[in-house]
mmCIF file of N, CA and C in Angstrom:
data_model
loop_
_atom_site.group_PDB
_atom_site.id
_atom_site.type_symbol
_atom_site.label_atom_id
_atom_site.label_comp_id
_atom_site.label_asym_id
_atom_site.label_seq_id
_atom_site.Cartn_x
_atom_site.Cartn_y
_atom_site.Cartn_z
ATOM 1 N N MET A 1 77.658 97.187 -6.835
ATOM 2 C CA MET A 1 78.799 96.728 -7.600
ATOM 3 C C MET A 1 78.899 97.540 -8.892
ATOM 4 N N ASN A 2 80.087 97.681 -9.369
ATOM 5 C CA ASN A 2 80.327 98.478 -10.560
ATOM 6 C C ASN A 2 81.251 97.718 -11.502
ATOM 7 N N GLU A 3 80.791 96.562 -11.973
ATOM 8 C CA GLU A 3 81.589 95.751 -12.877
ATOM 9 C C GLU A 3 81.407 96.216 -14.315
ATOM 10 N N ASP A 4 82.488 96.124 -15.067
ATOM 11 C CA ASP A 4 82.449 96.391 -16.500
ATOM 12 C C ASP A 4 82.742 95.083 -17.211
ATOM 13 N N VAL A 5 81.862 94.660 -18.087
ATOM 14 C CA VAL A 5 82.084 93.455 -18.888
ATOM 15 C C VAL A 5 82.702 93.882 -20.208
ATOM 16 N N ASN A 6 83.861 93.303 -20.518
ATOM 17 C CA ASN A 6 84.566 93.640 -21.748
ATOM 18 C C ASN A 6 84.526 92.528 -22.785
ATOM 19 N N GLY A 7 84.086 91.345 -22.383
ATOM 20 C CA GLY A 7 84.028 90.263 -23.336
ATOM 21 C C GLY A 7 83.229 89.091 -22.809
ATOM 22 N N LEU A 8 82.585 88.406 -23.727
ATOM 23 C CA LEU A 8 81.829 87.186 -23.444
ATOM 24 C C LEU A 8 82.246 86.131 -24.458
ATOM 25 N N ALA A 9 82.289 84.892 -24.022
ATOM 26 C CA ALA A 9 82.605 83.798 -24.943
ATOM 27 C C ALA A 9 81.876 82.547 -24.483
ATOM 28 N N LEU A 10 81.633 81.654 -25.415
ATOM 29 C CA LEU A 10 81.090 80.335 -25.108
ATOM 30 C C LEU A 10 82.168 79.301 -25.383
ATOM 31 N N ASP A 11 82.327 78.346 -24.465
ATOM 32 C CA ASP A 11 83.263 77.267 -24.763
ATOM 33 C C ASP A 11 82.510 76.117 -25.435
ATOM 34 N N GLY A 12 83.203 75.065 -25.768
ATOM 35 C CA GLY A 12 82.611 73.954 -26.489
ATOM 36 C C GLY A 12 81.522 73.214 -25.729
ATOM 37 N N ALA A 13 81.494 73.374 -24.405
ATOM 38 C CA ALA A 13 80.489 72.713 -23.575
ATOM 39 C C ALA A 13 79.278 73.611 -23.317
ATOM 40 N N GLY A 14 79.273 74.807 -23.912
ATOM 41 C CA GLY A 14 78.165 75.728 -23.709
ATOM 42 C C GLY A 14 78.283 76.570 -22.456
ATOM 43 N N ASN A 15 79.458 76.571 -21.816
ATOM 44 C CA ASN A 15 79.704 77.423 -20.657
ATOM 45 C C ASN A 15 79.995 78.848 -21.116
ATOM 46 N N ILE A 16 79.671 79.810 -20.283
ATOM 47 C CA ILE A 16 79.821 81.227 -20.606
ATOM 48 C C ILE A 16 81.017 81.771 -19.838
ATOM 49 N N ILE A 17 81.927 82.427 -20.532
ATOM 50 C CA ILE A 17 83.103 83.022 -19.915
ATOM 51 C C ILE A 17 82.970 84.531 -20.047
ATOM 52 N N VAL A 18 83.081 85.217 -18.909
ATOM 53 C CA VAL A 18 82.917 86.664 -18.849
ATOM 54 C C VAL A 18 84.231 87.273 -18.373
ATOM 55 N N VAL A 19 84.717 88.299 -19.050
ATOM 56 C CA VAL A 19 85.918 89.027 -18.627
ATOM 57 C C VAL A 19 85.585 90.501 -18.520
ATOM 58 N N GLY A 20 86.245 91.162 -17.583
ATOM 59 C CA GLY A 20 86.008 92.591 -17.418
ATOM 60 C C GLY A 20 86.815 93.147 -16.272
ATOM 61 N N GLY A 21 86.334 94.250 -15.692
ATOM 62 C CA GLY A 21 87.007 94.916 -14.596
ATOM 63 C C GLY A 21 86.030 95.253 -13.494
ATOM 64 N N THR A 22 86.540 95.325 -12.253
ATOM 65 C CA THR A 22 85.691 95.602 -11.112
ATOM 66 C C THR A 22 86.471 96.232 -9.967
ATOM 67 N N PRO A 23 85.816 97.092 -9.181
ATOM 68 C CA PRO A 23 86.401 97.560 -7.931
ATOM 69 C C PRO A 23 85.944 96.697 -6.753
ATOM 70 N N SER A 24 85.079 95.715 -7.012
ATOM 71 C CA SER A 24 84.504 94.889 -5.947
ATOM 72 C C SER A 24 85.564 94.039 -5.277
ATOM 73 N N ASN A 25 85.493 93.947 -3.949
ATOM 74 C CA ASN A 25 86.469 93.137 -3.223
ATOM 75 C C ASN A 25 85.864 91.831 -2.712
ATOM 76 N N ALA A 26 84.687 91.468 -3.196
ATOM 77 C CA ALA A 26 84.044 90.211 -2.806
ATOM 78 C C ALA A 26 83.185 89.699 -3.955
ATOM 79 N N GLY A 27 82.911 88.414 -3.937
ATOM 80 C CA GLY A 27 81.994 87.826 -4.900
ATOM 81 C C GLY A 27 82.589 87.499 -6.258
ATOM 82 N N ILE A 28 83.903 87.584 -6.398
ATOM 83 C CA ILE A 28 84.538 87.295 -7.687
ATOM 84 C C ILE A 28 85.246 85.941 -7.649
ATOM 85 N N ALA A 29 86.207 85.789 -6.747
ATOM 86 C CA ALA A 29 87.069 84.602 -6.733
ATOM 87 C C ALA A 29 86.384 83.401 -6.105
ATOM 88 N N SER A 30 86.631 82.249 -6.701
ATOM 89 C CA SER A 30 86.182 80.984 -6.132
ATOM 90 C C SER A 30 87.358 80.326 -5.410
ATOM 91 N N VAL A 31 87.079 79.271 -4.670
ATOM 92 C CA VAL A 31 88.121 78.550 -3.950
ATOM 93 C C VAL A 31 89.179 78.056 -4.942
ATOM 94 N N GLY A 32 90.442 78.279 -4.616
ATOM 95 C CA GLY A 32 91.541 77.842 -5.467
ATOM 96 C C GLY A 32 91.821 78.759 -6.647
ATOM 97 N N ALA A 33 91.254 79.960 -6.634
ATOM 98 C CA ALA A 33 91.422 80.896 -7.743
ATOM 99 C C ALA A 33 92.877 81.316 -7.919
ATOM 100 N N HIS A 34 93.208 81.723 -9.147
ATOM 101 C CA HIS A 34 94.539 82.255 -9.473
ATOM 102 C C HIS A 34 94.861 83.446 -8.579
ATOM 103 N N GLN A 35 93.947 84.378 -8.438
ATOM 104 C CA GLN A 35 94.111 85.566 -7.587
ATOM 105 C C GLN A 35 92.864 85.642 -6.727
ATOM 106 N N THR A 36 93.020 85.429 -5.424
ATOM 107 C CA THR A 36 91.862 85.292 -4.540
ATOM 108 C C THR A 36 91.395 86.593 -3.897
ATOM 109 N N ALA A 37 92.118 87.685 -4.127
ATOM 110 C CA ALA A 37 91.727 88.963 -3.535
ATOM 111 C C ALA A 37 92.043 90.107 -4.493
ATOM 112 N N LEU A 38 91.286 91.169 -4.358
ATOM 113 C CA LEU A 38 91.564 92.389 -5.114
ATOM 114 C C LEU A 38 92.990 92.821 -4.801
ATOM 115 N N SER A 39 93.717 93.317 -5.781
ATOM 116 C CA SER A 39 95.147 93.605 -5.609
ATOM 117 C C SER A 39 95.437 94.839 -4.776
ATOM 118 N N GLY A 40 94.430 95.568 -4.375
ATOM 119 C CA GLY A 40 94.653 96.774 -3.593
ATOM 120 C C GLY A 40 94.587 98.031 -4.427
ATOM 121 N N THR A 41 94.387 97.884 -5.721
ATOM 122 C CA THR A 41 94.224 99.038 -6.599
ATOM 123 C C THR A 41 92.740 99.388 -6.663
ATOM 124 N N ASP A 42 92.397 100.412 -7.420
ATOM 125 C CA ASP A 42 90.999 100.811 -7.559
ATOM 126 C C ASP A 42 90.177 99.783 -8.321
ATOM 127 N N ARG A 43 90.795 99.079 -9.259
ATOM 128 C CA ARG A 43 90.068 98.102 -10.091
ATOM 129 C C ARG A 43 91.016 96.964 -10.469
ATOM 130 N N ASP A 44 90.449 95.785 -10.584
ATOM 131 C CA ASP A 44 91.182 94.628 -11.098
ATOM 132 C C ASP A 44 90.367 93.997 -12.213
ATOM 133 N N GLY A 45 91.048 93.292 -13.080
ATOM 134 C CA GLY A 45 90.347 92.504 -14.072
ATOM 135 C C GLY A 45 89.794 91.242 -13.429
ATOM 136 N N PHE A 46 88.803 90.664 -14.072
ATOM 137 C CA PHE A 46 88.256 89.404 -13.575
ATOM 138 C C PHE A 46 87.912 88.488 -14.740
ATOM 139 N N ILE A 47 87.862 87.191 -14.442
ATOM 140 C CA ILE A 47 87.376 86.170 -15.364
ATOM 141 C C ILE A 47 86.428 85.305 -14.547
ATOM 142 N N ILE A 48 85.226 85.095 -15.044
ATOM 143 C CA ILE A 48 84.261 84.223 -14.381
ATOM 144 C C ILE A 48 83.680 83.277 -15.427
ATOM 145 N N LYS A 49 83.558 82.018 -15.053
ATOM 146 C CA LYS A 49 82.983 81.014 -15.945
ATOM 147 C C LYS A 49 81.677 80.495 -15.337
ATOM 148 N N PHE A 50 80.613 80.563 -16.136
ATOM 149 C CA PHE A 50 79.289 80.093 -15.727
ATOM 150 C C PHE A 50 78.899 78.889 -16.567
ATOM 151 N N ASN A 51 78.094 77.998 -15.991
ATOM 152 C CA ASN A 51 77.555 76.918 -16.814
ATOM 153 C C ASN A 51 76.416 77.469 -17.663
ATOM 154 N N GLY A 52 75.862 76.660 -18.530
ATOM 155 C CA GLY A 52 74.840 77.113 -19.468
ATOM 156 C C GLY A 52 73.559 77.603 -18.831
ATOM 157 N N THR A 53 73.332 77.252 -17.545
ATOM 158 C CA THR A 53 72.123 77.722 -16.859
ATOM 159 C C THR A 53 72.407 78.887 -15.921
ATOM 160 N N GLY A 54 73.651 79.398 -15.945
ATOM 161 C CA GLY A 54 73.990 80.581 -15.158
ATOM 162 C C GLY A 54 74.645 80.317 -13.821
ATOM 163 N N GLY A 55 74.887 79.053 -13.478
ATOM 164 C CA GLY A 55 75.592 78.753 -12.234
ATOM 165 C C GLY A 55 77.078 79.022 -12.378
ATOM 166 N N ARG A 56 77.661 79.686 -11.388
ATOM 167 C CA ARG A 56 79.088 80.014 -11.466
ATOM 168 C C ARG A 56 79.924 78.761 -11.235
ATOM 169 N N LEU A 57 80.833 78.474 -12.176
ATOM 170 C CA LEU A 57 81.749 77.354 -12.054
ATOM 171 C C LEU A 57 83.028 77.765 -11.338
ATOM 172 N N TRP A 58 83.580 78.920 -11.709
ATOM 173 C CA TRP A 58 84.763 79.462 -11.042
ATOM 174 C C TRP A 58 84.922 80.925 -11.408
ATOM 175 N N GLY A 59 85.735 81.612 -10.630
ATOM 176 C CA GLY A 59 86.031 83.013 -10.916
ATOM 177 C C GLY A 59 87.354 83.401 -10.296
ATOM 178 N N THR A 60 87.997 84.407 -10.880
ATOM 179 C CA THR A 60 89.257 84.917 -10.350
ATOM 180 C C THR A 60 89.433 86.378 -10.748
ATOM 181 N N TRP A 61 90.073 87.140 -9.873
ATOM 182 C CA TRP A 61 90.616 88.411 -10.326
ATOM 183 C C TRP A 61 91.858 88.036 -11.112
ATOM 184 N N CYS A 62 92.258 88.835 -12.085
ATOM 185 C CA CYS A 62 93.397 88.393 -12.891
ATOM 186 C C CYS A 62 94.530 89.396 -12.988
ATOM 187 N N CYS A 63 94.345 90.625 -12.644
ATOM 188 C CA CYS A 63 95.436 91.588 -12.737
ATOM 189 C C CYS A 63 94.924 92.972 -12.387
ATOM 190 N N ARG A 64 95.851 93.905 -12.284
ATOM 191 C CA ARG A 64 95.496 95.276 -11.945
ATOM 192 C C ARG A 64 95.201 96.096 -13.180
ATOM 193 N N GLU A 65 94.352 97.094 -13.008
ATOM 194 C CA GLU A 65 94.156 98.089 -14.052
ATOM 195 C C GLU A 65 95.430 98.936 -14.084
ATOM 196 N N PRO A 66 95.953 99.412 -15.159
ATOM 197 C CA PRO A 66 95.337 99.466 -16.484
ATOM 198 C C PRO A 66 95.653 98.259 -17.362
ATOM 199 N N MET A 67 96.328 97.242 -16.824
ATOM 200 C CA MET A 67 96.755 96.115 -17.647
ATOM 201 C C MET A 67 95.647 95.098 -17.911
ATOM 202 N N TRP A 68 94.565 95.100 -17.151
ATOM 203 C CA TRP A 68 93.653 93.966 -17.168
ATOM 204 C C TRP A 68 92.969 93.628 -18.476
ATOM 205 N N PRO A 69 92.587 94.532 -19.353
ATOM 206 C CA PRO A 69 91.869 94.054 -20.550
ATOM 207 C C PRO A 69 92.675 93.059 -21.388
ATOM 208 N N GLY A 70 93.925 93.346 -21.660
ATOM 209 C CA GLY A 70 94.730 92.448 -22.479
ATOM 210 C C GLY A 70 95.122 91.172 -21.760
ATOM 211 N N VAL A 71 95.482 91.284 -20.489
ATOM 212 C CA VAL A 71 95.894 90.113 -19.733
ATOM 213 C C VAL A 71 94.727 89.168 -19.541
ATOM 214 N N CYS A 72 93.568 89.687 -19.216
ATOM 215 C CA CYS A 72 92.401 88.823 -19.045
ATOM 216 C C CYS A 72 92.049 88.124 -20.350
ATOM 217 N N ALA A 73 92.196 88.801 -21.444
ATOM 218 C CA ALA A 73 91.896 88.170 -22.734
ATOM 219 C C ALA A 73 92.844 87.005 -22.979
ATOM 220 N N MET A 74 94.125 87.176 -22.650
ATOM 221 C CA MET A 74 95.075 86.080 -22.822
ATOM 222 C C MET A 74 94.764 84.929 -21.881
ATOM 223 N N GLN A 75 94.449 85.229 -20.627
ATOM 224 C CA GLN A 75 94.143 84.177 -19.679
ATOM 225 C C GLN A 75 92.850 83.471 -20.044
ATOM 226 N N ARG A 76 91.900 84.186 -20.550
ATOM 227 C CA ARG A 76 90.627 83.591 -20.927
ATOM 228 C C ARG A 76 90.837 82.527 -21.996
ATOM 229 N N THR A 77 91.736 82.774 -22.939
ATOM 230 C CA THR A 77 91.907 81.834 -24.045
ATOM 231 C C THR A 77 92.762 80.631 -23.653
ATOM 232 N N THR A 78 93.500 80.714 -22.531
ATOM 233 C CA THR A 78 94.361 79.602 -22.144
ATOM 234 C C THR A 78 93.858 78.874 -20.918
ATOM 235 N N SER A 79 92.802 79.348 -20.248
ATOM 236 C CA SER A 79 92.271 78.685 -19.059
ATOM 237 C C SER A 79 91.171 77.724 -19.444
ATOM 238 N N SER A 80 91.001 76.683 -18.643
ATOM 239 C CA SER A 80 89.918 75.744 -18.909
ATOM 240 C C SER A 80 88.708 76.055 -18.050
#
């Protein structure tokens, strides 16, 4: 895998939110995700939320490169 992490944040419950970009076509989206598959480009942005012990709560691809850094940042701040 060749993921790039562009940002980390903690929410009020101590969960970890990771945003970045990836060419990976598996292992990102959880059931019911906003975007459940890579868009078909070389890289997509992603948002993944982990609990405080590292268990994945949810994940989604969020947009195509080159737009993903800004869009993921906006989605990260408005998603629960």
